[in-house]
Amino acid sequence: VMQHVLEHGNASWSLLAQMLKRRVNVVGTDVNASAVLSKAFAYASHEDQVSLATALLREPGLLAKVARTRYGHASAKLILQLLHGPSFEDAKQQLAGAAGSLRLTRYGRSVLACLDSLAAGGAASQAPPRRPRQREPSEETEPAEDEGVDGPDFTHTLSL
């Protein structure tokens, strides 16, 4: 449901980004909610993306935890692309401090490679983060048996 709101609801993005920001420590460590976090970085306004990234950086060790996961590593890469100056240096320092554990997972290695490219001024730093393409109605798939029509319900994770 929350992924659907992020993809299709423009007025709800800011509110949802604020809610994610308040619960970033839970969202960043929950396997399912980290998929929602990735959608927030893909669809929220630039201002909300930076605010959410900054909130995630304020939680010690959270960026590295997010970077090691299947869905979270995409968020970590987008965070690195969003941040500049002292915030980027903070993210770089946090990931460098966790480099040993990040190298143990393919997702962590992917984030470290992105960090190296951005720190070296590679092409990735010049391009804005990519937004996922919108699905055509003919591309819609049937929901899994354990999911509702609108997808999994993450509201339990983000209760106010």
PDB file of C-alpha atoms in Angstrom:
ATOM      1  CA  VAL A   1       0.000   0.000   0.000  1.00  0.00           C
ATOM      2  CA  MET A   2       2.730   2.460   0.953  1.00  0.00           C
ATOM      3  CA  GLN A   3       4.740   1.655  -2.175  1.00  0.00           C
ATOM      4  CA  HIS A   4       1.607   2.318  -4.233  1.00  0.00           C
ATOM      5  CA  VAL A   5       1.118   5.692  -2.498  1.00  0.00           C
ATOM      6  CA  LEU A   6       4.743   6.620  -3.180  1.00  0.00           C
ATOM      7  CA  GLU A   7       4.458   5.698  -6.857  1.00  0.00           C
ATOM      8  CA  HIS A   8       1.075   7.234  -7.584  1.00  0.00           C
ATOM      9  CA  GLY A   9       0.180   9.827  -4.958  1.00  0.00           C
ATOM     10  CA  ASN A  10       1.921  13.178  -5.162  1.00  0.00           C
ATOM     11  CA  ALA A  11       0.251  14.878  -2.168  1.00  0.00           C
ATOM     12  CA  SER A  12       1.017  11.932   0.105  1.00  0.00           C
ATOM     13  CA  TRP A  13       4.756  11.751  -0.591  1.00  0.00           C
ATOM     14  CA  SER A  14       5.771  14.454   1.828  1.00  0.00           C
ATOM     15  CA  LEU A  15       3.574  13.102   4.608  1.00  0.00           C
ATOM     16  CA  LEU A  16       4.855   9.579   4.091  1.00  0.00           C
ATOM     17  CA  ALA A  17       8.461  10.780   3.924  1.00  0.00           C
ATOM     18  CA  GLN A  18       7.946  12.562   7.257  1.00  0.00           C
ATOM     19  CA  MET A  19       6.516   9.389   8.762  1.00  0.00           C
ATOM     20  CA  LEU A  20       9.442   7.348   7.448  1.00  0.00           C
ATOM     21  CA  LYS A  21      11.858   9.937   8.818  1.00  0.00           C
ATOM     22  CA  ARG A  22      10.365   9.677  12.303  1.00  0.00           C
ATOM     23  CA  ARG A  23      10.700   5.884  12.242  1.00  0.00           C
ATOM     24  CA  VAL A  24      13.872   5.599  10.159  1.00  0.00           C
ATOM     25  CA  ASN A  25      15.568   3.349  12.714  1.00  0.00           C
ATOM     26  CA  VAL A  26      12.754   0.789  12.348  1.00  0.00           C
ATOM     27  CA  VAL A  27      12.284   1.247   8.615  1.00  0.00           C
ATOM     28  CA  GLY A  28      15.988   0.893   7.903  1.00  0.00           C
ATOM     29  CA  THR A  29      16.312  -2.392   9.769  1.00  0.00           C
ATOM     30  CA  ASP A  30      13.089  -4.113   8.680  1.00  0.00           C
ATOM     31  CA  VAL A  31      13.520  -6.251   5.568  1.00  0.00           C
ATOM     32  CA  ASN A  32      10.098  -5.430   4.123  1.00  0.00           C
ATOM     33  CA  ALA A  33      10.059  -1.788   5.131  1.00  0.00           C
ATOM     34  CA  SER A  34      13.426  -1.199   3.494  1.00  0.00           C
ATOM     35  CA  ALA A  35      11.677  -1.779   0.156  1.00  0.00           C
ATOM     36  CA  VAL A  36       9.366   1.110   1.069  1.00  0.00           C
ATOM     37  CA  LEU A  37      12.414   3.194   1.943  1.00  0.00           C
ATOM     38  CA  SER A  38      13.837   2.522  -1.525  1.00  0.00           C
ATOM     39  CA  LYS A  39      10.575   3.674  -3.107  1.00  0.00           C
ATOM     40  CA  ALA A  40      10.676   6.839  -0.996  1.00  0.00           C
ATOM     41  CA  PHE A  41      14.137   7.628  -2.343  1.00  0.00           C
ATOM     42  CA  ALA A  42      12.893   6.990  -5.866  1.00  0.00           C
ATOM     43  CA  TYR A  43       9.622   8.950  -5.789  1.00  0.00           C
ATOM     44  CA  ALA A  44       9.640  11.560  -2.999  1.00  0.00           C
ATOM     45  CA  SER A  45      10.624  15.163  -3.686  1.00  0.00           C
ATOM     46  CA  HIS A  46      14.320  16.000  -3.649  1.00  0.00           C
ATOM     47  CA  GLU A  47      13.849  17.934  -0.410  1.00  0.00           C
ATOM     48  CA  ASP A  48      12.145  14.951   1.259  1.00  0.00           C
ATOM     49  CA  GLN A  49      14.814  12.583  -0.068  1.00  0.00           C
ATOM     50  CA  VAL A  50      17.619  14.684   1.424  1.00  0.00           C
ATOM     51  CA  SER A  51      15.736  15.047   4.706  1.00  0.00           C
ATOM     52  CA  LEU A  52      15.195  11.291   4.911  1.00  0.00           C
ATOM     53  CA  ALA A  53      18.837  10.596   4.019  1.00  0.00           C
ATOM     54  CA  THR A  54      20.013  12.997   6.726  1.00  0.00           C
ATOM     55  CA  ALA A  55      17.749  11.333   9.293  1.00  0.00           C
ATOM     56  CA  LEU A  56      19.176   7.947   8.357  1.00  0.00           C
ATOM     57  CA  LEU A  57      22.731   9.257   8.739  1.00  0.00           C
ATOM     58  CA  ARG A  58      21.975  10.510  12.257  1.00  0.00           C
ATOM     59  CA  GLU A  59      21.331   6.944  13.447  1.00  0.00           C
ATOM     60  CA  PRO A  60      24.732   5.386  14.235  1.00  0.00           C
ATOM     61  CA  GLY A  61      25.456   2.347  12.070  1.00  0.00           C
ATOM     62  CA  LEU A  62      22.129   2.447  10.262  1.00  0.00           C
ATOM     63  CA  LEU A  63      23.513   3.339   6.832  1.00  0.00           C
ATOM     64  CA  ALA A  64      25.825   0.311   6.942  1.00  0.00           C
ATOM     65  CA  LYS A  65      22.951  -1.958   8.037  1.00  0.00           C
ATOM     66  CA  VAL A  66      20.807  -0.685   5.193  1.00  0.00           C
ATOM     67  CA  ALA A  67      23.695  -1.086   2.723  1.00  0.00           C
ATOM     68  CA  ARG A  68      24.063  -4.809   3.514  1.00  0.00           C
ATOM     69  CA  THR A  69      20.499  -5.764   2.629  1.00  0.00           C
ATOM     70  CA  ARG A  70      18.808  -6.827  -0.584  1.00  0.00           C
ATOM     71  CA  TYR A  71      16.373  -3.915  -0.751  1.00  0.00           C
ATOM     72  CA  GLY A  72      18.307  -1.465   1.373  1.00  0.00           C
ATOM     73  CA  HIS A  73      21.437  -1.339  -0.754  1.00  0.00           C
ATOM     74  CA  ALA A  74      19.529   0.540  -3.461  1.00  0.00           C
ATOM     75  CA  SER A  75      18.574   3.143  -0.846  1.00  0.00           C
ATOM     76  CA  ALA A  76      22.174   3.407   0.308  1.00  0.00           C
ATOM     77  CA  LYS A  77      23.346   4.076  -3.252  1.00  0.00           C
ATOM     78  CA  LEU A  78      20.670   6.731  -3.761  1.00  0.00           C
ATOM     79  CA  ILE A  79      21.650   8.331  -0.458  1.00  0.00           C
ATOM     80  CA  LEU A  80      25.259   8.548  -1.619  1.00  0.00           C
ATOM     81  CA  GLN A  81      24.143  10.173  -4.877  1.00  0.00           C
ATOM     82  CA  LEU A  82      21.927  12.676  -3.046  1.00  0.00           C
ATOM     83  CA  LEU A  83      24.405  13.914  -0.477  1.00  0.00           C
ATOM     84  CA  HIS A  84      27.138  16.500  -0.951  1.00  0.00           C
ATOM     85  CA  GLY A  85      29.737  18.176   1.215  1.00  0.00           C
ATOM     86  CA  PRO A  86      29.829  17.328   4.930  1.00  0.00           C
ATOM     87  CA  SER A  87      26.838  14.983   4.680  1.00  0.00           C
ATOM     88  CA  PHE A  88      28.536  12.946   1.943  1.00  0.00           C
ATOM     89  CA  GLU A  89      31.736  12.859   4.000  1.00  0.00           C
ATOM     90  CA  ASP A  90      29.745  11.613   7.010  1.00  0.00           C
ATOM     91  CA  ALA A  91      28.178   8.847   4.907  1.00  0.00           C
ATOM     92  CA  LYS A  92      31.580   7.984   3.459  1.00  0.00           C
ATOM     93  CA  GLN A  93      33.087   7.768   6.943  1.00  0.00           C
ATOM     94  CA  GLN A  94      30.261   5.574   8.248  1.00  0.00           C
ATOM     95  CA  LEU A  95      30.571   3.155   5.333  1.00  0.00           C
ATOM     96  CA  ALA A  96      34.376   3.102   5.514  1.00  0.00           C
ATOM     97  CA  GLY A  97      34.094   2.197   9.200  1.00  0.00           C
ATOM     98  CA  ALA A  98      31.899  -0.768   8.301  1.00  0.00           C
ATOM     99  CA  ALA A  99      33.804  -1.755   5.148  1.00  0.00           C
ATOM    100  CA  GLY A 100      34.880  -5.098   6.613  1.00  0.00           C
ATOM    101  CA  SER A 101      31.315  -6.274   7.168  1.00  0.00           C
ATOM    102  CA  LEU A 102      30.087  -4.673   3.942  1.00  0.00           C
ATOM    103  CA  ARG A 103      32.612  -6.681   1.926  1.00  0.00           C
ATOM    104  CA  LEU A 104      31.006  -9.884   3.229  1.00  0.00           C
ATOM    105  CA  THR A 105      27.781  -9.346   1.261  1.00  0.00           C
ATOM    106  CA  ARG A 106      27.288  -8.726  -2.432  1.00  0.00           C
ATOM    107  CA  TYR A 107      24.982  -5.829  -1.602  1.00  0.00           C
ATOM    108  CA  GLY A 108      27.575  -4.249   0.664  1.00  0.00           C
ATOM    109  CA  ARG A 109      30.252  -4.653  -2.002  1.00  0.00           C
ATOM    110  CA  SER A 110      27.942  -2.962  -4.489  1.00  0.00           C
ATOM    111  CA  VAL A 111      27.500   0.036  -2.174  1.00  0.00           C
ATOM    112  CA  LEU A 112      31.249   0.253  -1.558  1.00  0.00           C
ATOM    113  CA  ALA A 113      31.855   0.252  -5.323  1.00  0.00           C
ATOM    114  CA  CYS A 114      29.332   3.083  -5.712  1.00  0.00           C
ATOM    115  CA  LEU A 115      31.024   4.992  -2.898  1.00  0.00           C
ATOM    116  CA  ASP A 116      34.445   4.538  -4.504  1.00  0.00           C
ATOM    117  CA  SER A 117      33.108   5.780  -7.837  1.00  0.00           C
ATOM    118  CA  LEU A 118      31.454   8.828  -6.298  1.00  0.00           C
ATOM    119  CA  ALA A 119      34.444   9.655  -4.096  1.00  0.00           C
ATOM    120  CA  ALA A 120      36.697   9.504  -7.156  1.00  0.00           C
ATOM    121  CA  GLY A 121      34.367  11.844  -9.040  1.00  0.00           C
ATOM    122  CA  GLY A 122      33.207   9.077 -11.361  1.00  0.00           C
ATOM    123  CA  ALA A 123      30.397   9.295 -13.864  1.00  0.00           C
ATOM    124  CA  ALA A 124      27.878   8.165 -11.267  1.00  0.00           C
ATOM    125  CA  SER A 125      28.327  11.426  -9.388  1.00  0.00           C
ATOM    126  CA  GLN A 126      27.377  13.415 -12.481  1.00  0.00           C
ATOM    127  CA  ALA A 127      24.096  11.640 -13.171  1.00  0.00           C
ATOM    128  CA  PRO A 128      21.004  12.215 -11.045  1.00  0.00           C
ATOM    129  CA  PRO A 129      19.487   9.154  -9.360  1.00  0.00           C
ATOM    130  CA  ARG A 130      17.409   7.116 -11.775  1.00  0.00           C
ATOM    131  CA  ARG A 131      13.704   6.845 -11.187  1.00  0.00           C
ATOM    132  CA  PRO A 132      12.093   3.480 -11.882  1.00  0.00           C
ATOM    133  CA  ARG A 133      10.016   3.483 -15.033  1.00  0.00           C
ATOM    134  CA  GLN A 134       6.259   3.425 -14.644  1.00  0.00           C
ATOM    135  CA  ARG A 135       4.601   0.136 -15.481  1.00  0.00           C
ATOM    136  CA  GLU A 136       2.198   0.007 -18.351  1.00  0.00           C
ATOM    137  CA  PRO A 137      -1.241  -1.403 -17.473  1.00  0.00           C
ATOM    138  CA  SER A 138      -0.439  -4.463 -19.603  1.00  0.00           C
ATOM    139  CA  GLU A 139       2.591  -5.188 -17.381  1.00  0.00           C
ATOM    140  CA  GLU A 140       0.646  -5.542 -14.150  1.00  0.00           C
ATOM    141  CA  THR A 141       1.090  -8.861 -12.416  1.00  0.00           C
ATOM    142  CA  GLU A 142      -1.217 -10.817 -10.175  1.00  0.00           C
ATOM    143  CA  PRO A 143      -0.550 -10.342  -6.441  1.00  0.00           C
ATOM    144  CA  ALA A 144       0.958 -13.231  -4.523  1.00  0.00           C
ATOM    145  CA  GLU A 145      -1.459 -15.236  -2.391  1.00  0.00           C
ATOM    146  CA  ASP A 146      -0.131 -13.718   0.824  1.00  0.00           C
ATOM    147  CA  GLU A 147      -0.399 -10.146  -0.463  1.00  0.00           C
ATOM    148  CA  GLY A 148      -3.437  -7.956  -0.781  1.00  0.00           C
ATOM    149  CA  VAL A 149      -4.395  -6.415  -4.089  1.00  0.00           C
ATOM    150  CA  ASP A 150      -2.322  -3.336  -3.285  1.00  0.00           C
ATOM    151  CA  GLY A 151       0.715  -5.319  -2.079  1.00  0.00           C
ATOM    152  CA  PRO A 152       2.055  -6.106   1.375  1.00  0.00           C
ATOM    153  CA  ASP A 153       0.855  -4.081   4.341  1.00  0.00           C
ATOM    154  CA  PHE A 154       3.679  -2.197   6.087  1.00  0.00           C
ATOM    155  CA  THR A 155       1.471  -0.110   8.356  1.00  0.00           C
ATOM    156  CA  HIS A 156       2.369  -2.209  11.409  1.00  0.00           C
ATOM    157  CA  THR A 157       5.987  -1.153  10.985  1.00  0.00           C
ATOM    158  CA  LEU A 158       5.258   2.548  10.677  1.00  0.00           C
ATOM    159  CA  SER A 159       2.577   3.146  13.253  1.00  0.00           C
ATOM    160  CA  LEU A 160       2.536   6.651  14.618  1.00  0.00           C
TER     161      LEU A 160
END
